[in-house]
Amino acid sequence: MTSAVYHAFSQKEAKEFDVQHMGAQRAEAFVRAFLRRSMPRMSQQALEDHLQRKAVVLEYFTHRKQKEKRKKSKGLSAKQRRELRLFDIKPEQQRYSLFLPLHELWKQYIRDLCNGLKPDMQPQMIQAKLLKADLHGAIVSVTKSKCPSYVGVTGILLQETKHVFKIITKEDRLKVIPKQNCVFTMEIDGFISYIYGSKFQLRSSERSAKKFKAKGTIDL
């Protein structure tokens, strides 16, 4: 096997294939160097054993391209948003008439959500859909509260957070009403829905996955 691998070309064969004639020692050195380059993972002894016992399959290595790690852009923290006052409504924008188109859009959104709000629909089904719906643009009224000054406040809901409703009244006054210890009502096409704020302390994005259980009586 060794003699077959390291067999040198004769003068006639070298001339026929147009190769430079090398001596046996140079040929052997070339083959060994070629195998070391082609199979770098194998030791010299392993190469010798490989040559004597089986056919040689040269290894092929591809250069893997290193993927560039994309840095995820971090959003602003809650503290940074408060400092930048991103969600503050400017005084010149605190006008009831400015948000009436938003209320009309909200009514159409609820009608589409409830498939038309037909008179024969069950109130429980509408209530369940409203509890998970986006309430921005709804006209909300405070019907009960442990704080008497909140009772009777009515306006368009502009912002909802986990703990408060921000409402613009017809008098163009922005009211911040806590959900805790308050009961709110919403009316659309003759249907009235009640919201118990103490059980409603969720962000609007969290309510879509929340399962609300029907209870007979709920205290403030």
mmCIF file of C-alpha atoms in Angstrom:
data_model
loop_
_atom_site.group_PDB
_atom_site.id
_atom_site.type_symbol
_atom_site.label_atom_id
_atom_site.label_comp_id
_atom_site.label_asym_id
_atom_site.label_seq_id
_atom_site.Cartn_x
_atom_site.Cartn_y
_atom_site.Cartn_z
ATOM 1 C CA MET A 1 0.000 0.000 0.000
ATOM 2 C CA THR A 2 2.789 2.406 0.938
ATOM 3 C CA SER A 3 4.687 1.683 -2.254
ATOM 4 C CA ALA A 4 1.512 2.274 -4.288
ATOM 5 C CA VAL A 5 0.842 5.633 -2.662
ATOM 6 C CA TYR A 6 4.415 6.883 -2.825
ATOM 7 C CA HIS A 7 5.202 5.392 -6.248
ATOM 8 C CA ALA A 8 7.245 7.869 -8.273
ATOM 9 C CA PHE A 9 6.576 8.656 -11.924
ATOM 10 C CA SER A 10 8.980 7.197 -14.426
ATOM 11 C CA GLN A 11 10.693 9.448 -16.937
ATOM 12 C CA LYS A 12 8.179 8.371 -19.576
ATOM 13 C CA GLU A 13 5.140 9.001 -17.336
ATOM 14 C CA ALA A 14 6.429 12.397 -16.193
ATOM 15 C CA LYS A 15 6.927 13.460 -19.807
ATOM 16 C CA GLU A 16 3.514 12.118 -20.831
ATOM 17 C CA PHE A 17 1.602 13.969 -18.034
ATOM 18 C CA ASP A 18 3.832 17.045 -18.235
ATOM 19 C CA VAL A 19 4.815 16.990 -14.573
ATOM 20 C CA GLN A 20 8.137 17.648 -12.948
ATOM 21 C CA HIS A 21 9.891 14.450 -12.062
ATOM 22 C CA MET A 22 10.557 14.142 -8.344
ATOM 23 C CA GLY A 23 12.499 11.599 -6.433
ATOM 24 C CA ALA A 24 10.804 9.142 -4.089
ATOM 25 C CA GLN A 25 11.754 11.072 -0.951
ATOM 26 C CA ARG A 26 10.407 14.364 -2.297
ATOM 27 C CA ALA A 27 7.209 12.638 -3.422
ATOM 28 C CA GLU A 28 6.713 11.108 0.018
ATOM 29 C CA ALA A 29 7.321 14.462 1.740
ATOM 30 C CA PHE A 30 4.813 16.152 -0.580
ATOM 31 C CA VAL A 31 2.125 13.538 0.114
ATOM 32 C CA ARG A 32 2.621 13.780 3.875
ATOM 33 C CA ALA A 33 2.450 17.586 3.795
ATOM 34 C CA PHE A 34 -0.654 17.466 1.588
ATOM 35 C CA LEU A 35 -2.408 15.068 3.948
ATOM 36 C CA ARG A 36 -1.549 17.207 6.982
ATOM 37 C CA ARG A 37 -3.117 20.236 5.289
ATOM 38 C CA SER A 38 -6.146 18.312 4.070
ATOM 39 C CA MET A 39 -6.794 16.412 7.312
ATOM 40 C CA PRO A 40 -5.589 18.716 10.109
ATOM 41 C CA ARG A 41 -7.669 17.052 12.793
ATOM 42 C CA MET A 42 -5.784 13.753 12.594
ATOM 43 C CA SER A 43 -2.459 13.070 14.246
ATOM 44 C CA GLN A 44 0.557 11.794 12.277
ATOM 45 C CA GLN A 45 0.144 8.274 13.674
ATOM 46 C CA ALA A 46 -3.540 8.248 12.781
ATOM 47 C CA LEU A 47 -2.680 9.311 9.249
ATOM 48 C CA GLU A 48 -0.201 6.451 8.919
ATOM 49 C CA ASP A 49 -2.787 3.937 10.160
ATOM 50 C CA HIS A 50 -5.379 5.467 7.857
ATOM 51 C CA LEU A 51 -3.137 5.098 4.822
ATOM 52 C CA GLN A 52 -2.332 1.459 5.531
ATOM 53 C CA ARG A 53 -5.840 0.187 6.344
ATOM 54 C CA LYS A 54 -8.424 2.105 4.307
ATOM 55 C CA ALA A 55 -9.020 4.548 1.488
ATOM 56 C CA VAL A 56 -8.314 8.181 2.215
ATOM 57 C CA VAL A 57 -11.293 10.585 2.134
ATOM 58 C CA LEU A 58 -9.993 14.105 2.285
ATOM 59 C CA GLU A 59 -11.806 16.463 4.649
ATOM 60 C CA TYR A 60 -13.452 19.599 3.415
ATOM 61 C CA PHE A 61 -13.837 22.583 5.700
ATOM 62 C CA THR A 62 -16.147 25.494 5.064
ATOM 63 C CA HIS A 63 -15.507 28.819 6.665
ATOM 64 C CA ARG A 64 -18.514 29.679 8.767
ATOM 65 C CA LYS A 65 -19.581 33.255 8.562
ATOM 66 C CA GLN A 66 -19.957 34.786 11.951
ATOM 67 C CA LYS A 67 -23.384 36.263 12.323
ATOM 68 C CA GLU A 68 -23.416 39.754 13.590
ATOM 69 C CA LYS A 69 -25.398 40.034 16.774
ATOM 70 C CA ARG A 70 -28.039 42.660 16.444
ATOM 71 C CA LYS A 71 -28.431 44.755 19.503
ATOM 72 C CA LYS A 72 -32.036 44.991 20.556
ATOM 73 C CA SER A 73 -33.075 48.536 21.073
ATOM 74 C CA LYS A 74 -34.295 48.978 24.613
ATOM 75 C CA GLY A 75 -37.435 51.003 25.072
ATOM 76 C CA LEU A 76 -37.881 53.721 27.609
ATOM 77 C CA SER A 77 -38.521 52.711 31.187
ATOM 78 C CA ALA A 78 -41.641 53.835 33.040
ATOM 79 C CA LYS A 79 -39.562 56.342 34.997
ATOM 80 C CA GLN A 80 -38.103 57.831 31.800
ATOM 81 C CA ARG A 81 -41.562 58.114 30.247
ATOM 82 C CA ARG A 82 -42.797 59.977 33.314
ATOM 83 C CA GLU A 83 -39.825 62.321 33.259
ATOM 84 C CA LEU A 84 -40.368 63.062 29.564
ATOM 85 C CA ARG A 85 -44.114 63.530 30.255
ATOM 86 C CA LEU A 86 -44.958 61.573 27.115
ATOM 87 C CA PHE A 87 -48.536 60.844 28.152
ATOM 88 C CA ASP A 88 -49.423 64.259 29.508
ATOM 89 C CA ILE A 89 -52.234 66.030 27.649
ATOM 90 C CA LYS A 90 -51.364 69.655 27.008
ATOM 91 C CA PRO A 91 -53.810 72.261 28.351
ATOM 92 C CA GLU A 92 -54.641 73.558 24.866
ATOM 93 C CA GLN A 93 -55.651 70.013 23.879
ATOM 94 C CA GLN A 94 -57.968 69.496 26.833
ATOM 95 C CA ARG A 95 -61.167 70.227 24.919
ATOM 96 C CA TYR A 96 -64.228 67.968 24.909
ATOM 97 C CA SER A 97 -65.161 68.799 21.311
ATOM 98 C CA LEU A 98 -61.721 67.719 20.144
ATOM 99 C CA PHE A 99 -62.391 64.131 21.218
ATOM 100 C CA LEU A 100 -65.968 63.709 19.966
ATOM 101 C CA PRO A 101 -64.728 62.055 16.720
ATOM 102 C CA LEU A 102 -62.842 59.565 18.898
ATOM 103 C CA HIS A 103 -66.094 58.735 20.682
ATOM 104 C CA GLU A 104 -67.854 58.127 17.336
ATOM 105 C CA LEU A 105 -65.051 55.784 16.293
ATOM 106 C CA TRP A 106 -65.349 53.931 19.592
ATOM 107 C CA LYS A 107 -69.104 53.419 19.130
ATOM 108 C CA GLN A 108 -68.547 51.960 15.671
ATOM 109 C CA TYR A 109 -65.804 49.730 17.051
ATOM 110 C CA ILE A 110 -68.139 48.344 19.750
ATOM 111 C CA ARG A 111 -70.947 47.779 17.226
ATOM 112 C CA ASP A 112 -68.591 45.781 15.028
ATOM 113 C CA LEU A 113 -67.288 43.885 18.061
ATOM 114 C CA CYS A 114 -70.808 42.918 19.175
ATOM 115 C CA ASN A 115 -72.115 42.207 15.648
ATOM 116 C CA GLY A 116 -74.523 45.099 15.537
ATOM 117 C CA LEU A 117 -75.877 45.502 19.107
ATOM 118 C CA LYS A 118 -79.313 44.161 18.232
ATOM 119 C CA PRO A 119 -82.164 44.652 20.764
ATOM 120 C CA ASP A 120 -82.604 40.892 21.220
ATOM 121 C CA MET A 121 -78.975 40.337 22.228
ATOM 122 C CA GLN A 122 -78.227 39.095 25.715
ATOM 123 C CA PRO A 123 -76.826 41.818 28.005
ATOM 124 C CA GLN A 124 -74.423 39.341 29.596
ATOM 125 C CA MET A 125 -72.713 38.735 26.245
ATOM 126 C CA ILE A 126 -72.352 42.467 25.581
ATOM 127 C CA GLN A 127 -71.024 43.008 29.103
ATOM 128 C CA ALA A 128 -68.419 40.266 28.608
ATOM 129 C CA LYS A 129 -67.215 41.838 25.347
ATOM 130 C CA LEU A 130 -67.083 45.344 26.801
ATOM 131 C CA LEU A 131 -64.965 44.206 29.738
ATOM 132 C CA LYS A 132 -62.255 43.059 27.308
ATOM 133 C CA ALA A 133 -62.652 45.878 24.776
ATOM 134 C CA ASP A 134 -60.537 48.995 24.368
ATOM 135 C CA LEU A 135 -62.394 51.757 26.226
ATOM 136 C CA HIS A 136 -60.500 54.781 24.904
ATOM 137 C CA GLY A 137 -63.190 57.053 23.471
ATOM 138 C CA ALA A 138 -66.061 55.731 25.584
ATOM 139 C CA ILE A 139 -68.278 58.094 27.576
ATOM 140 C CA VAL A 140 -67.844 57.000 31.189
ATOM 141 C CA SER A 141 -69.815 58.115 34.249
ATOM 142 C CA VAL A 142 -69.043 57.604 37.928
ATOM 143 C CA THR A 143 -72.229 56.314 39.579
ATOM 144 C CA LYS A 144 -70.866 55.209 42.959
ATOM 145 C CA SER A 145 -67.752 56.073 44.913
ATOM 146 C CA LYS A 146 -66.497 56.258 48.456
ATOM 147 C CA CYS A 147 -65.400 59.786 47.577
ATOM 148 C CA PRO A 148 -68.620 61.819 47.011
ATOM 149 C CA SER A 149 -66.857 64.405 44.818
ATOM 150 C CA TYR A 150 -66.306 61.774 42.094
ATOM 151 C CA VAL A 151 -69.988 60.808 41.819
ATOM 152 C CA GLY A 152 -71.608 62.275 38.724
ATOM 153 C CA VAL A 153 -68.380 62.965 36.812
ATOM 154 C CA THR A 154 -69.017 62.157 33.153
ATOM 155 C CA GLY A 155 -66.797 62.487 30.133
ATOM 156 C CA ILE A 156 -64.864 60.840 27.337
ATOM 157 C CA LEU A 157 -62.205 58.393 28.456
ATOM 158 C CA LEU A 158 -58.845 59.598 27.130
ATOM 159 C CA GLN A 159 -56.340 57.436 28.986
ATOM 160 C CA GLU A 160 -56.552 54.247 30.997
ATOM 161 C CA THR A 161 -53.782 52.992 33.246
ATOM 162 C CA LYS A 162 -53.776 50.146 35.716
ATOM 163 C CA HIS A 163 -55.247 52.249 38.511
ATOM 164 C CA VAL A 164 -56.912 55.349 37.014
ATOM 165 C CA PHE A 165 -59.165 56.680 34.255
ATOM 166 C CA LYS A 166 -58.394 60.072 32.721
ATOM 167 C CA ILE A 167 -61.657 61.688 31.565
ATOM 168 C CA ILE A 168 -62.354 64.940 29.726
ATOM 169 C CA THR A 169 -65.681 66.491 30.768
ATOM 170 C CA LYS A 170 -68.016 68.718 28.753
ATOM 171 C CA GLU A 171 -66.640 71.656 30.728
ATOM 172 C CA ASP A 172 -63.202 70.927 29.164
ATOM 173 C CA ARG A 173 -61.782 69.786 32.483
ATOM 174 C CA LEU A 174 -59.451 66.798 32.711
ATOM 175 C CA LYS A 175 -60.383 64.532 35.610
ATOM 176 C CA VAL A 176 -58.228 61.723 36.989
ATOM 177 C CA ILE A 177 -60.538 59.162 38.620
ATOM 178 C CA PRO A 178 -59.072 56.205 40.555
ATOM 179 C CA LYS A 179 -60.609 52.834 39.773
ATOM 180 C CA GLN A 180 -60.403 51.731 43.395
ATOM 181 C CA ASN A 181 -63.690 52.139 45.305
ATOM 182 C CA CYS A 182 -65.590 53.466 42.247
ATOM 183 C CA VAL A 183 -68.350 52.077 40.024
ATOM 184 C CA PHE A 184 -68.524 53.323 36.421
ATOM 185 C CA THR A 185 -71.217 53.053 33.766
ATOM 186 C CA MET A 186 -71.046 53.120 29.976
ATOM 187 C CA GLU A 187 -74.051 53.502 27.663
ATOM 188 C CA ILE A 188 -74.194 52.654 23.973
ATOM 189 C CA ASP A 189 -77.332 52.180 21.852
ATOM 190 C CA GLY A 190 -79.509 51.679 24.935
ATOM 191 C CA PHE A 191 -77.246 49.124 26.590
ATOM 192 C CA ILE A 192 -75.773 50.105 29.958
ATOM 193 C CA SER A 193 -72.665 48.363 31.237
ATOM 194 C CA TYR A 194 -71.286 48.584 34.775
ATOM 195 C CA ILE A 195 -67.599 48.524 35.658
ATOM 196 C CA TYR A 196 -66.539 47.834 39.233
ATOM 197 C CA GLY A 197 -63.213 49.627 39.387
ATOM 198 C CA SER A 198 -61.839 47.657 42.329
ATOM 199 C CA LYS A 199 -62.051 44.483 40.171
ATOM 200 C CA PHE A 200 -60.918 46.289 37.038
ATOM 201 C CA GLN A 201 -57.391 47.283 38.025
ATOM 202 C CA LEU A 202 -55.676 46.029 34.899
ATOM 203 C CA ARG A 203 -54.026 47.670 31.941
ATOM 204 C CA SER A 204 -56.133 47.700 28.787
ATOM 205 C CA SER A 205 -53.670 45.324 27.098
ATOM 206 C CA GLU A 206 -54.005 42.839 29.981
ATOM 207 C CA ARG A 207 -57.801 42.755 30.009
ATOM 208 C CA SER A 208 -58.055 40.965 26.650
ATOM 209 C CA ALA A 209 -56.687 37.774 28.251
ATOM 210 C CA LYS A 210 -58.439 38.195 31.609
ATOM 211 C CA LYS A 211 -61.406 36.000 32.512
ATOM 212 C CA PHE A 212 -63.939 37.989 34.493
ATOM 213 C CA LYS A 213 -66.245 35.955 36.725
ATOM 214 C CA ALA A 214 -69.855 36.967 37.269
ATOM 215 C CA LYS A 215 -70.642 37.751 40.907
ATOM 216 C CA GLY A 216 -73.950 38.494 42.564
ATOM 217 C CA THR A 217 -72.853 41.437 44.669
ATOM 218 C CA ILE A 218 -69.595 43.362 44.705
ATOM 219 C CA ASP A 219 -68.741 45.832 47.422
ATOM 220 C CA LEU A 220 -66.965 49.083 46.782
#
